[in-house]
N, CA and C atoms as an extended XYZ file, in Angstrom:
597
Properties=species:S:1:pos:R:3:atomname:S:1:resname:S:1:resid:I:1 pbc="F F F"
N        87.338      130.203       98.710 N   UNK     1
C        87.017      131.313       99.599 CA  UNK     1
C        86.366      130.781      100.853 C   UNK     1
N        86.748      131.346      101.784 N   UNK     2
C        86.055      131.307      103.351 CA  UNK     2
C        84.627      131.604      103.542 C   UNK     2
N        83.409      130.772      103.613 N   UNK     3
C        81.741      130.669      103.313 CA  UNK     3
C        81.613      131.688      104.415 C   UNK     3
N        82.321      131.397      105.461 N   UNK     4
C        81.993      132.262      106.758 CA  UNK     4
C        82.485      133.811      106.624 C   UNK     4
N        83.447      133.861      104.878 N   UNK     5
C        83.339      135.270      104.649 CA  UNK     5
C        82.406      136.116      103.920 C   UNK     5
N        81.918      135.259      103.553 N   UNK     6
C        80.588      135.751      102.452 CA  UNK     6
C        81.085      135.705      100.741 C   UNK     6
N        80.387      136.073      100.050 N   UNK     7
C        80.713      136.669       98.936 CA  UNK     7
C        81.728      137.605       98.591 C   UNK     7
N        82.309      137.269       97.347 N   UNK     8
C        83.523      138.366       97.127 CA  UNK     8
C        82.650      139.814       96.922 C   UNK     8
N        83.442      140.616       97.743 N   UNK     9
C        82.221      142.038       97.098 CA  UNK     9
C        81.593      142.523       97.618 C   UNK     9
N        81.213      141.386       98.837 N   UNK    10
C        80.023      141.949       99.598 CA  UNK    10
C        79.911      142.770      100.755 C   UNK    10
N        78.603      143.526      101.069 N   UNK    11
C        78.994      145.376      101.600 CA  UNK    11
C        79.274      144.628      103.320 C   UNK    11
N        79.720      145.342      103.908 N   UNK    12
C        79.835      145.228      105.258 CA  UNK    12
C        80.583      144.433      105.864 C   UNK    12
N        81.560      144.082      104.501 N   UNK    13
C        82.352      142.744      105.155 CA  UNK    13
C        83.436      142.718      106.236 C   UNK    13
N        83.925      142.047      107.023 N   UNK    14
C        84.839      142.187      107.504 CA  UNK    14
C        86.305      141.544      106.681 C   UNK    14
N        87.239      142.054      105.988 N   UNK    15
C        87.915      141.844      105.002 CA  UNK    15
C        88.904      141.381      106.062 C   UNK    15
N        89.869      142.216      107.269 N   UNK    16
C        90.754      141.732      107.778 CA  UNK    16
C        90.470      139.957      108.682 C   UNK    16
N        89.256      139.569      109.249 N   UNK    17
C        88.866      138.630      109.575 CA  UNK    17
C        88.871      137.547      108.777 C   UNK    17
N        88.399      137.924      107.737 N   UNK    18
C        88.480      136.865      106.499 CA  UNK    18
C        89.833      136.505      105.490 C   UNK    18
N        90.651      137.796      105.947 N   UNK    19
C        91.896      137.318      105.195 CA  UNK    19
C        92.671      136.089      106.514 C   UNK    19
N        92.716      136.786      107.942 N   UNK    20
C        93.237      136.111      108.797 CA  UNK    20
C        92.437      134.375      109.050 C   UNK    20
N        91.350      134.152      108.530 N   UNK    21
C        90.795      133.101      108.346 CA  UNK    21
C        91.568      132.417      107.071 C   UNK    21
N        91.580      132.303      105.682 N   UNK    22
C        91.846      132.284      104.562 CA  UNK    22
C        93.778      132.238      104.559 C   UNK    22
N        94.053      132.728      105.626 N   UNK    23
C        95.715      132.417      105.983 CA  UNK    23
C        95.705      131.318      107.007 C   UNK    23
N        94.728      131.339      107.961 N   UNK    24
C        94.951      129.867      108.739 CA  UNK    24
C        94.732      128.912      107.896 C   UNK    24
N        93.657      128.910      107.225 N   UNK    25
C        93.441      127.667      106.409 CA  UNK    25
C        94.651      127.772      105.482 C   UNK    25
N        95.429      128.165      104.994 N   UNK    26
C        96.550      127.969      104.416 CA  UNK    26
C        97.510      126.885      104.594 C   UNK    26
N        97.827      127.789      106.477 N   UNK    27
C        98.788      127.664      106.896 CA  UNK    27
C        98.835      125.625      107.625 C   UNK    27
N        97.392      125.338      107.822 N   UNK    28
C        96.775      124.291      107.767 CA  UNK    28
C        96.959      123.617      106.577 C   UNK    28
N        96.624      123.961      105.306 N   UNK    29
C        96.874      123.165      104.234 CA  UNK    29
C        98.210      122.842      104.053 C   UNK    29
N        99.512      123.955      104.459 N   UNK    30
C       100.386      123.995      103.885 CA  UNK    30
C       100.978      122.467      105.145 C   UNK    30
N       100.464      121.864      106.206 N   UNK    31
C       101.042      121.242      107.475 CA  UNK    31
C       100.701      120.064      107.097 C   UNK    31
N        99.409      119.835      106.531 N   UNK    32
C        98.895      118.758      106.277 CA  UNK    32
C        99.810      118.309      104.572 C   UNK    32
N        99.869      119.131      104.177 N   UNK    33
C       100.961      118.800      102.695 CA  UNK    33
C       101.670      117.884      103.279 C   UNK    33
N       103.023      118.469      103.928 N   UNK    34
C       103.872      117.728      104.910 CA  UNK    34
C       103.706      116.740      105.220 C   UNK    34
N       102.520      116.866      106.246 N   UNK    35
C       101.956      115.261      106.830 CA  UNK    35
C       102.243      114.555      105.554 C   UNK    35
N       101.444      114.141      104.711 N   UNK    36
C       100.900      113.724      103.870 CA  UNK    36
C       102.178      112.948      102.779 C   UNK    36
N       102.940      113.914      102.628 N   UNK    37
C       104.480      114.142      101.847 CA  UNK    37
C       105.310      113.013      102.921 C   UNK    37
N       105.410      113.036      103.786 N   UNK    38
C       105.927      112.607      105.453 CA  UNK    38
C       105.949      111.051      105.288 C   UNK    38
N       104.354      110.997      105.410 N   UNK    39
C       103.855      109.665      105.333 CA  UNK    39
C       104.228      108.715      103.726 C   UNK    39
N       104.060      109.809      102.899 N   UNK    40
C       104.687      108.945      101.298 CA  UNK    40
C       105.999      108.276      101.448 C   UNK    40
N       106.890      109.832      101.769 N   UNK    41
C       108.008      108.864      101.851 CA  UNK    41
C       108.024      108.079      102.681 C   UNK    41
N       107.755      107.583      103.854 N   UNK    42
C       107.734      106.780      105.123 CA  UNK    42
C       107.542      105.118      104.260 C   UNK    42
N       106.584      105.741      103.321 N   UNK    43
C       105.637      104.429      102.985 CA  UNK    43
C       106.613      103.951      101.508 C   UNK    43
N       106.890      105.169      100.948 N   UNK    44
C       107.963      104.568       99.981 CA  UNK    44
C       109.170      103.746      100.404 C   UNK    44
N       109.809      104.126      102.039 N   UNK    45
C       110.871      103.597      102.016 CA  UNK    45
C       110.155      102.040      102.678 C   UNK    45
N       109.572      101.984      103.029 N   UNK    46
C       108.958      100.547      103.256 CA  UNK    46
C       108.736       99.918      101.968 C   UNK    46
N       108.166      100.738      100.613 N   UNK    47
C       108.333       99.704       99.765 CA  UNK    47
C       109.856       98.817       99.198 C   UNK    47
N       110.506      100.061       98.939 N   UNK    48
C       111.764       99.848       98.721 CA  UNK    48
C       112.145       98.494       99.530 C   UNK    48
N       112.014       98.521      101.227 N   UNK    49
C       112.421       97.281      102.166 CA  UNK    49
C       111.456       95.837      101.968 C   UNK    49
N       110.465       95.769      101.682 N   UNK    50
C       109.271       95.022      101.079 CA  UNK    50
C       109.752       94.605       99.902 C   UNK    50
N       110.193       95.174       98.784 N   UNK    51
C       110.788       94.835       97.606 CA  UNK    51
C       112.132       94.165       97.875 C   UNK    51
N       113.014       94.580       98.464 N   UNK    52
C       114.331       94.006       99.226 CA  UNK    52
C       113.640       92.465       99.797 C   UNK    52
N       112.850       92.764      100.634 N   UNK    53
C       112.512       91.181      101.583 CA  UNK    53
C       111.947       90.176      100.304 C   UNK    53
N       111.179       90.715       99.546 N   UNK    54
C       110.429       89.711       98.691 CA  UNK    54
C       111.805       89.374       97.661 C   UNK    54
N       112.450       90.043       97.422 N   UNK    55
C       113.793       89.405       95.892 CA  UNK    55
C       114.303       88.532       96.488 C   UNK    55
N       114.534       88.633       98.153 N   UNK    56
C       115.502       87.766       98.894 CA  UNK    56
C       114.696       86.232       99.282 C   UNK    56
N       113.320       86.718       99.572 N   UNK    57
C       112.589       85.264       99.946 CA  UNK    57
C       112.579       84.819       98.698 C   UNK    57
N       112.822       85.183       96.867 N   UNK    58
C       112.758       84.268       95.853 CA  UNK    58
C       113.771       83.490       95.673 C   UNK    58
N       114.677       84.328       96.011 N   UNK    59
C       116.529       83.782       95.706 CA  UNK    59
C       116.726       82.765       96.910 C   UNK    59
N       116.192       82.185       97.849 N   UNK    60
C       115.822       81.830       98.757 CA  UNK    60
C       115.465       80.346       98.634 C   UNK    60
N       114.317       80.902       98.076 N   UNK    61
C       113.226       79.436       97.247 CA  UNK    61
C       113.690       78.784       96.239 C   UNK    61
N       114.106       80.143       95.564 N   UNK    62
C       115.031       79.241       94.462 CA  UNK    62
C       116.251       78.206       94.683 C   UNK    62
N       117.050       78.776       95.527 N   UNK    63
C       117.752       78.015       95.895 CA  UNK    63
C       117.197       76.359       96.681 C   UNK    63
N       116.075       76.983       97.782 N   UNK    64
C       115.640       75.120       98.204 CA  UNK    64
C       115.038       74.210       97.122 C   UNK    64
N       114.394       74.931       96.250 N   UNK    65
C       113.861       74.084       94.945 CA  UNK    65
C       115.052       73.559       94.149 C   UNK    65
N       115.996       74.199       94.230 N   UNK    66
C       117.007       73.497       93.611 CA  UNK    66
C       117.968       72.786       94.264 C   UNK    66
N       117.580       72.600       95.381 N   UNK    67
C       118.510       71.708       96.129 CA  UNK    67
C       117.657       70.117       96.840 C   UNK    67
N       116.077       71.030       96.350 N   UNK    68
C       115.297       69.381       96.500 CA  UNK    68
C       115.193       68.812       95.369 C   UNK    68
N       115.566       69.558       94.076 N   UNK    69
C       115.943       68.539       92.744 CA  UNK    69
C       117.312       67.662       92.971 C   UNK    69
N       117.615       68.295       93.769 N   UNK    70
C       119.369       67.472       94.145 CA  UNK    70
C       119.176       66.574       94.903 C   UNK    70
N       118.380       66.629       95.789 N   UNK    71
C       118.190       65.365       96.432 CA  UNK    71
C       117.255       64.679       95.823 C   UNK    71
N       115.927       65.045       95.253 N   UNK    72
C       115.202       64.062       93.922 CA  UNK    72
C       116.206       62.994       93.472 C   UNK    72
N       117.210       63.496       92.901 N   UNK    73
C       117.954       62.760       92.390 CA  UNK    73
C       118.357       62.032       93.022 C   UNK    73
N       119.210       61.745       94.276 N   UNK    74
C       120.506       61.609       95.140 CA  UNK    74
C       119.171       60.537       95.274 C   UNK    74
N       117.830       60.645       95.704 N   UNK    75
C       117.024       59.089       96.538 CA  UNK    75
C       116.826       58.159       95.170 C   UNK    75
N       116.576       59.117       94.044 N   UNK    76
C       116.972       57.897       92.928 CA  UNK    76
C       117.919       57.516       92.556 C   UNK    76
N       119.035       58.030       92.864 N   UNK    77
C       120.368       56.854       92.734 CA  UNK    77
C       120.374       56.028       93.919 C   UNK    77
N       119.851       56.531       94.895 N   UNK    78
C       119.970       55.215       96.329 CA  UNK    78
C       119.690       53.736       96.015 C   UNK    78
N       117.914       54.537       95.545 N   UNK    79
C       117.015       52.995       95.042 CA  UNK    79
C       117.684       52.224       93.978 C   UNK    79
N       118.623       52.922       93.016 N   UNK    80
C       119.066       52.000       91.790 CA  UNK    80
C       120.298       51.784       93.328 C   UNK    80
N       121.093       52.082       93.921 N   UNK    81
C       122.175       51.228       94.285 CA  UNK    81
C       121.858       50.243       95.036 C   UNK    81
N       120.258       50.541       96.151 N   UNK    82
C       119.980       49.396       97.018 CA  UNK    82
C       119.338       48.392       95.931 C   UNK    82
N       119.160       48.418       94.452 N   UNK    83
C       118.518       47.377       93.674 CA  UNK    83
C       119.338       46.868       92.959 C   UNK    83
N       120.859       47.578       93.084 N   UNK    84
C       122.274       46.873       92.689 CA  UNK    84
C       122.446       45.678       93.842 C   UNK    84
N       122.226       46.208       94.958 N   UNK    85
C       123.266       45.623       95.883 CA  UNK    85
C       122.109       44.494       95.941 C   UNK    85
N       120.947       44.429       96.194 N   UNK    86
C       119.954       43.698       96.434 CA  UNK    86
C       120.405       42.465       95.397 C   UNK    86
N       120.957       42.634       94.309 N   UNK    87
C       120.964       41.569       92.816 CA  UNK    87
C       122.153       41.060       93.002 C   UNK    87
N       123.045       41.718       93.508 N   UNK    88
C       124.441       40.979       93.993 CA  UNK    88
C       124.301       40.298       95.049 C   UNK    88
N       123.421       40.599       96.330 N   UNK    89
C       123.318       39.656       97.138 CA  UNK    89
C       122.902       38.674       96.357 C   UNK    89
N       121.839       38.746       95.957 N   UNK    90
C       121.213       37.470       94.849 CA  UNK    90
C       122.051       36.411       94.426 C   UNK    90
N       122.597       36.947       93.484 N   UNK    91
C       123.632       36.484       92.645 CA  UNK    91
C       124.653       35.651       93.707 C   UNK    91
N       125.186       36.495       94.566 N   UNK    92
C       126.415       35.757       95.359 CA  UNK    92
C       125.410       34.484       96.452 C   UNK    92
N       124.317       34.322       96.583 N   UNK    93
C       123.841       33.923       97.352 CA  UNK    93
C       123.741       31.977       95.813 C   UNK    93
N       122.984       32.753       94.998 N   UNK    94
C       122.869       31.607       93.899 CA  UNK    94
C       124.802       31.192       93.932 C   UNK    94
N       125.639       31.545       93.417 N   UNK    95
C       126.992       31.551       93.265 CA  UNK    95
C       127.496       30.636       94.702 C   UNK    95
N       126.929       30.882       95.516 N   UNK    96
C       127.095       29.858       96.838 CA  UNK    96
C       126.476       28.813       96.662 C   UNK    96
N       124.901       28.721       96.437 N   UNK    97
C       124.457       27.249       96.503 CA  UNK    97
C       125.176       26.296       95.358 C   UNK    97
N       125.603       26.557       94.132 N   UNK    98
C       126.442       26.193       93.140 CA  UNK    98
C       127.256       25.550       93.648 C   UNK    98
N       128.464       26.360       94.328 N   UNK    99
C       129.668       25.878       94.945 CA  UNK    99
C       129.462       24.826       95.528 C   UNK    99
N       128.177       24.857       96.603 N   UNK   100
C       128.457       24.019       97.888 CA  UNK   100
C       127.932       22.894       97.172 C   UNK   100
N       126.818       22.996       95.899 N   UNK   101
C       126.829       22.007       95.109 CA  UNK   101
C       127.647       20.686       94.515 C   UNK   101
N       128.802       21.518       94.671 N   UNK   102
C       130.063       21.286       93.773 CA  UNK   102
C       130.860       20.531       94.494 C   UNK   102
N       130.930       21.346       95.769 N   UNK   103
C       131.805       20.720       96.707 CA  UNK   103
C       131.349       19.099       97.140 C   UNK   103
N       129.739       19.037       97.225 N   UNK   104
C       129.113       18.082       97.771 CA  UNK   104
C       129.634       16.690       96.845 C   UNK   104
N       129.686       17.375       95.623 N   UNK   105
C       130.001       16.217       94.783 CA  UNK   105
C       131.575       15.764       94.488 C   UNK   105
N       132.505       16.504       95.148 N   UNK   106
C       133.611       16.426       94.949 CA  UNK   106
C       133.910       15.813       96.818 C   UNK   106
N       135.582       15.744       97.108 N   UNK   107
C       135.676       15.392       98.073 CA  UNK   107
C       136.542       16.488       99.058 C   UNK   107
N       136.455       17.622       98.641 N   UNK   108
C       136.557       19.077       99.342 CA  UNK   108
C       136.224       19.262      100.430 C   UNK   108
N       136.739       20.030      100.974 N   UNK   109
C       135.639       20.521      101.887 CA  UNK   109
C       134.680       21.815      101.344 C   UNK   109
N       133.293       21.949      101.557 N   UNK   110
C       132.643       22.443      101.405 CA  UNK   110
C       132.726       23.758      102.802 C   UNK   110
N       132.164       25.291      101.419 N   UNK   111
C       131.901       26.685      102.813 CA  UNK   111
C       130.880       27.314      101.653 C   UNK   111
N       130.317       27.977      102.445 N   UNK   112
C       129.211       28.641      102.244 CA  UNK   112
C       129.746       30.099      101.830 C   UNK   112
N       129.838       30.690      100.417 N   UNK   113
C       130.130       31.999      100.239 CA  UNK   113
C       129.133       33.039      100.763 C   UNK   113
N       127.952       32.356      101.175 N   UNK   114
C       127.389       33.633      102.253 CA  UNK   114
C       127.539       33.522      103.203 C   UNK   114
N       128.201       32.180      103.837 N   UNK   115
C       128.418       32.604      105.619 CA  UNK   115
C       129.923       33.412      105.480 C   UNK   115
N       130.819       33.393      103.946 N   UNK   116
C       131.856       33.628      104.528 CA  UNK   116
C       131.703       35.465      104.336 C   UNK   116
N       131.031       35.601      103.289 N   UNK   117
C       130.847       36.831      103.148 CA  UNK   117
C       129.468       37.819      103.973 C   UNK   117
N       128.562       37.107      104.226 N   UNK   118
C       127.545       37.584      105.153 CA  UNK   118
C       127.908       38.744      106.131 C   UNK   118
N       128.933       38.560      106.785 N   UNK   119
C       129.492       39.891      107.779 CA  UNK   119
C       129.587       40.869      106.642 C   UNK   119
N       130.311       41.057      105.607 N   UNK   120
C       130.950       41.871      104.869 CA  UNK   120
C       129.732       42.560      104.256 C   UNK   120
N       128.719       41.788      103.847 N   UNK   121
C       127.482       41.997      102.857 CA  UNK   121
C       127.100       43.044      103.950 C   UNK   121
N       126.826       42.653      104.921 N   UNK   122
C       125.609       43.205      106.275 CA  UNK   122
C       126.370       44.073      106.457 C   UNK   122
N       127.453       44.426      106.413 N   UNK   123
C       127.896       45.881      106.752 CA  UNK   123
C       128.266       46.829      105.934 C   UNK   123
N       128.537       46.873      104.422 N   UNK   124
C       128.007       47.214      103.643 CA  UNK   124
C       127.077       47.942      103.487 C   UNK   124
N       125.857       47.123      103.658 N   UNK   125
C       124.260       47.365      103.436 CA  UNK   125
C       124.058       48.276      104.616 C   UNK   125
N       124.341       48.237      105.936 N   UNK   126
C       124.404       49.122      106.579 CA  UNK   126
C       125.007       50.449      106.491 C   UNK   126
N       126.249       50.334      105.919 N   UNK   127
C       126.661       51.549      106.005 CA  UNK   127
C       126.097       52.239      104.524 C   UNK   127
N       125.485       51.955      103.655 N   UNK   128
C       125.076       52.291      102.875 CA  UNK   128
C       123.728       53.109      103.196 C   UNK   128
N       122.741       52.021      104.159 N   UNK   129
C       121.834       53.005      105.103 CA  UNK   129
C       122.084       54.208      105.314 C   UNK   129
N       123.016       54.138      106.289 N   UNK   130
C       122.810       55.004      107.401 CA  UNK   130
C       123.278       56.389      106.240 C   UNK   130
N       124.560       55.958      104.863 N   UNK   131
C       124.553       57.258      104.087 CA  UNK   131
C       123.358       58.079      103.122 C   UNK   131
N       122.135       57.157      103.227 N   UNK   132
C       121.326       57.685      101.963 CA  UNK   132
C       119.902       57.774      103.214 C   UNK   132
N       119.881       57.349      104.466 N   UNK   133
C       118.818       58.079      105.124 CA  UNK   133
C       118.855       59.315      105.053 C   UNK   133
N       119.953       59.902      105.172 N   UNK   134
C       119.926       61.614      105.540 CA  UNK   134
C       119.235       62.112      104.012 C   UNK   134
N       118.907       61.682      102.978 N   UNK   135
C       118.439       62.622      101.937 CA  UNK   135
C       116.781       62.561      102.201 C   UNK   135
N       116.457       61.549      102.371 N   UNK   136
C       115.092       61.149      102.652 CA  UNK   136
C       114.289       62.378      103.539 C   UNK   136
N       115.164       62.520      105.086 N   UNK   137
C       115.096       63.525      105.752 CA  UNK   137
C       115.492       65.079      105.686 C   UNK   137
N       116.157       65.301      104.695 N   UNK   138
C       116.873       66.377      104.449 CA  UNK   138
C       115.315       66.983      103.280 C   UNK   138
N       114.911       65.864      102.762 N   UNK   139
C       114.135       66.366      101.073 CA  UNK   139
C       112.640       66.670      102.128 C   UNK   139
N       112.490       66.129      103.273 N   UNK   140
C       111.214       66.524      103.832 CA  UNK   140
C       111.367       67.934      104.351 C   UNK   140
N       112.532       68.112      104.737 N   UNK   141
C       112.614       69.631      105.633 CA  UNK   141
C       112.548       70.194      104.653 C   UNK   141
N       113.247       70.358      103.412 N   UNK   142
C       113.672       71.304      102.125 CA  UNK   142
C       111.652       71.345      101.823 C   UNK   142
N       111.382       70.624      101.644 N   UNK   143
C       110.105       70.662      101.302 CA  UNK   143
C       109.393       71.420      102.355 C   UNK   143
N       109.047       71.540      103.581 N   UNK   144
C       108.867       72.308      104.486 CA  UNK   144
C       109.422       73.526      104.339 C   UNK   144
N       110.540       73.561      104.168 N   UNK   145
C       111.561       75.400      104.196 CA  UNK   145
C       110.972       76.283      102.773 C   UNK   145
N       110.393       75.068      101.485 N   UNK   146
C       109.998       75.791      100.471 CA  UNK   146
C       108.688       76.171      100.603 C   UNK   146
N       107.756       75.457      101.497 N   UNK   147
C       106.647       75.688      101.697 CA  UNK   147
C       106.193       76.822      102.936 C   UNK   147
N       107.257       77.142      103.606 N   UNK   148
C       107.266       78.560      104.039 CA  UNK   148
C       107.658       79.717      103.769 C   UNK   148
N       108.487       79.193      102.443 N   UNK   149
C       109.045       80.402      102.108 CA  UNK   149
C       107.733       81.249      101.220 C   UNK   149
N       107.020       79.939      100.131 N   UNK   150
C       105.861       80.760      100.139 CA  UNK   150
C       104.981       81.260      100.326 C   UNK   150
N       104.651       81.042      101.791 N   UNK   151
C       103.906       81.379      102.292 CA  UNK   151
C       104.154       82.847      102.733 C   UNK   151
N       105.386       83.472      103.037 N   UNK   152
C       106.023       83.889      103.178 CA  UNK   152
C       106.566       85.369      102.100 C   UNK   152
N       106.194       84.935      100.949 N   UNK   153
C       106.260       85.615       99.912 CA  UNK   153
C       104.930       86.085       99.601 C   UNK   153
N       103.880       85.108       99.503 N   UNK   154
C       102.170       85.065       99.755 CA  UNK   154
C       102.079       86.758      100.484 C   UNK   154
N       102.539       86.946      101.382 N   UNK   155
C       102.170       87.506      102.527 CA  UNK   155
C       102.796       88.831      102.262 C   UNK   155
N       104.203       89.365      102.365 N   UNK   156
C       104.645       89.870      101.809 CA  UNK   156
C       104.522       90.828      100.807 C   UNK   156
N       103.925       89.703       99.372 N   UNK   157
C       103.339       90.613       98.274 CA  UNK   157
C       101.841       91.563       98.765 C   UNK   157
N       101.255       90.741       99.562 N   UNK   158
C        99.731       91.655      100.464 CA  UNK   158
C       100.564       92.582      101.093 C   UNK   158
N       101.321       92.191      101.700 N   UNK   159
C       101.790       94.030      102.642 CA  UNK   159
C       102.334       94.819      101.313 C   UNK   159
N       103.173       94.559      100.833 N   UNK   160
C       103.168       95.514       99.220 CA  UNK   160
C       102.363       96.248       98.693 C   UNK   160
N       101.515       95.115       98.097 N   UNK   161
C        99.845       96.173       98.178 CA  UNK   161
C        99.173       96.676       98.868 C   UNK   161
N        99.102       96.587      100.089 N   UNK   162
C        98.929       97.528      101.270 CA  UNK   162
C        99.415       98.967      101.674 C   UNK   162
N       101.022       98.546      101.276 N   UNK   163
C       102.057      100.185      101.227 CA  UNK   163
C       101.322      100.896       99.857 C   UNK   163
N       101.193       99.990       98.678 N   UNK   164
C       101.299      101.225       96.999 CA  UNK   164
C        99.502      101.806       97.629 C   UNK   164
N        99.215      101.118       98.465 N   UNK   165
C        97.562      101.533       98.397 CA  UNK   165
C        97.732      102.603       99.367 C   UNK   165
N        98.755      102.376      100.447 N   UNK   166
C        99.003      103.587      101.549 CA  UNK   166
C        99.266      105.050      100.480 C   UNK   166
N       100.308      104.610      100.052 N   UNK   167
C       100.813      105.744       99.048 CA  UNK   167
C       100.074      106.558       98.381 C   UNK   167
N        99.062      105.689       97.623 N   UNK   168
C        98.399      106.703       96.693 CA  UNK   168
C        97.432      107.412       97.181 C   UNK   168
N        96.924      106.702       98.546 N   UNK   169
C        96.276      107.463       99.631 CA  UNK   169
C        96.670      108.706       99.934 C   UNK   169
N        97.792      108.697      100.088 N   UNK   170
C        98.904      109.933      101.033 CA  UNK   170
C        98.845      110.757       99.538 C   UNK   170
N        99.060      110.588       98.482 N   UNK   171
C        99.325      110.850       97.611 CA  UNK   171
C        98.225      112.036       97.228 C   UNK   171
N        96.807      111.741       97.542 N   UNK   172
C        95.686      111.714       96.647 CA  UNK   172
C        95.234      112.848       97.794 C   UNK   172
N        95.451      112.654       99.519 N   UNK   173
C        95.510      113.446      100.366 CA  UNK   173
C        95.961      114.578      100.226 C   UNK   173
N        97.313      114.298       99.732 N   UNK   174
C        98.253      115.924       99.357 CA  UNK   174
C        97.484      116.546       98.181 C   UNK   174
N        97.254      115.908       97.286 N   UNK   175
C        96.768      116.781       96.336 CA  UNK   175
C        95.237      117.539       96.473 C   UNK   175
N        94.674      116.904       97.259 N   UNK   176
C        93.266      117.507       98.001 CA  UNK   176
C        93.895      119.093       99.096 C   UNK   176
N        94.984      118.842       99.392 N   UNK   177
C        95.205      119.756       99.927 CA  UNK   177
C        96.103      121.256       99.312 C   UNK   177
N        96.552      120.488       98.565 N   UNK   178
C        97.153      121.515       97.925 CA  UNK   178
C        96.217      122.539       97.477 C   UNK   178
N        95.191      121.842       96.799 N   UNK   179
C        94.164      122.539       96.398 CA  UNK   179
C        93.460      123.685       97.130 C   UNK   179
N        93.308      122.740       98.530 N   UNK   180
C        92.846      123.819       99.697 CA  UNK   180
C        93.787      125.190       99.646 C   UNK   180
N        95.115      125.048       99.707 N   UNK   181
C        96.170      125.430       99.855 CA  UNK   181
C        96.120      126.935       98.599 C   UNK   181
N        95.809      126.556       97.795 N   UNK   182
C        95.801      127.323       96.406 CA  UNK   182
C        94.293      127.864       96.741 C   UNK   182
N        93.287      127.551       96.913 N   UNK   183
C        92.408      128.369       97.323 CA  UNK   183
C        92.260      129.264       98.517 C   UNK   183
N        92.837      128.905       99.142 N   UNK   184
C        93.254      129.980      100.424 CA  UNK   184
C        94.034      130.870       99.833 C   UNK   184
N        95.511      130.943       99.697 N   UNK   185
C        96.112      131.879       99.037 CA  UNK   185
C        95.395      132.748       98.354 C   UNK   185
N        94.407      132.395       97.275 N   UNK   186
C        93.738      133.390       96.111 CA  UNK   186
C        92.744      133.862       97.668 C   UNK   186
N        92.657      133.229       98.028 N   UNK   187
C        91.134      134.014       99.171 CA  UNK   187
C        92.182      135.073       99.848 C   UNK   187
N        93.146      135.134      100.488 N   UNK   188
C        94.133      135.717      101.085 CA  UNK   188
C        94.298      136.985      100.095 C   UNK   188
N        94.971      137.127       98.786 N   UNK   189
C        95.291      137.799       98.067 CA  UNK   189
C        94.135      138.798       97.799 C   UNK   189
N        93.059      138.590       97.720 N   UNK   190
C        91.685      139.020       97.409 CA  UNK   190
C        91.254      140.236       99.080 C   UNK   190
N        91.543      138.927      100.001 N   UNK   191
C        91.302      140.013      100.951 CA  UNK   191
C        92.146      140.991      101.682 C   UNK   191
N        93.380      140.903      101.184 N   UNK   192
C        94.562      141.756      101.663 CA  UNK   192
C        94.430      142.942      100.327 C   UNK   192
N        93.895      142.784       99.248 N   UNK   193
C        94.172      144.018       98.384 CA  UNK   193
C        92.517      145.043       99.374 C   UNK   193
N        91.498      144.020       99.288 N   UNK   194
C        90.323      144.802       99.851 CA  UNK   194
C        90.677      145.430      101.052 C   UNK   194
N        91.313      144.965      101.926 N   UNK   195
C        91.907      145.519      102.952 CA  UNK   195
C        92.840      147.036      102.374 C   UNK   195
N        93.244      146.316      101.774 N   UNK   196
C        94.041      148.071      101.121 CA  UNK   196
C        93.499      148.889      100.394 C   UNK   196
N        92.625      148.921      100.070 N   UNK   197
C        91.144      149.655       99.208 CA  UNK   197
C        90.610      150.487      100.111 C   UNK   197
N        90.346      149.868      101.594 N   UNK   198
C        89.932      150.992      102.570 CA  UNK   198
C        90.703      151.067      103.181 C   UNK   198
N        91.929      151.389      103.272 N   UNK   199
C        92.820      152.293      104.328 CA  UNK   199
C        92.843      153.314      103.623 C   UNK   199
């Protein structure tokens, strides 16, 4: 009921003033519902898009985490091939001093299987470089791209809880008003019959 109408009952009242009071405040409660309703959904469909952005930044992550296990791997097969190739140089390098050993003692001519192979070795080993640098560099960015993505997700999940906290706000608003809303009406009903009591 409207304080500024007094008591239900009471002598001298002005009944039409107080119903037309008791209908604004209604008509007020009934705007602010809206608002309130307005803003939920507003804030629901942001969760919905918030929920969309966060599934996509996991499927995301997931994917670079699994593609820096791929390169995990790919730099440990490098190191076992540069510790292949490293043992074959070895080897062909021992396998030369042998020969030229051999030769020395015979009346041959003597060659060096690393001068003859040395070009071949060295380019090799190069081009072997230049194919297993790119993981080295590739596993630092992936590591970077995963480390924003959670940051990214970090952040994300806070605006989430920010919207469900908007919501239940808006939520908790409407129902404060409704209330208003339902007490006006009964104040309305009350003073439109008193109104018809004295005509």
């Amino acid at each position: 009921m409207n304080i500024l109408c007094g008591i239900y009952g009471g002598v001298g009242m002005d009944y039409e003033s107080c119903y037309y009071a008791s209908r604004s405040r209604y008509y007020d409660a009934c705007s602010e519902i809206t608002n309130c309703e307005n803003r939920a959904n507003e804030l629901r469909s942001q969760k919905q898009q918030k929920i969309s952005l966060i599934n996509q930044l996991k499927a995301e992550l997931k994917r670079n985490e699994e593609a820096l296990l791929g390169l995990s791997k790919a730099i440990k097969a490098d190191v076992g091939l540069h510790e292949g190739l490293s043992k074959i140089t070895t080897n062909m390098n021992a396998a030369s001093e042998n020969l030229l050993n051999m030769a020395i003692a015979s009346s041959v001519q003597n060659k060096s299987l690393s001068s003859v192979y040395s070009a071949e070795s060295s380019k090799t080993q190069n081009t072997l470089n230049n194919i297993f640098s790119s993981p080295g560099n590739k596993n630092k960015a992936v590591e970077n791209k995963i480390s924003e993505l959670q940051e990214s997700i970090l952040r994300a999940e806070s605006e989430l809880r920010d919207i469900e906290a908007g919501i239940r706000s808006a939520e908790s608003a409407a129902s404060d008003w409704r209330n208003v809303r339902r007490n006006a009406s009964c104040d309305m009903d009350y003073y439109r019959r008193r109104m018809q009591e004295e005509e």
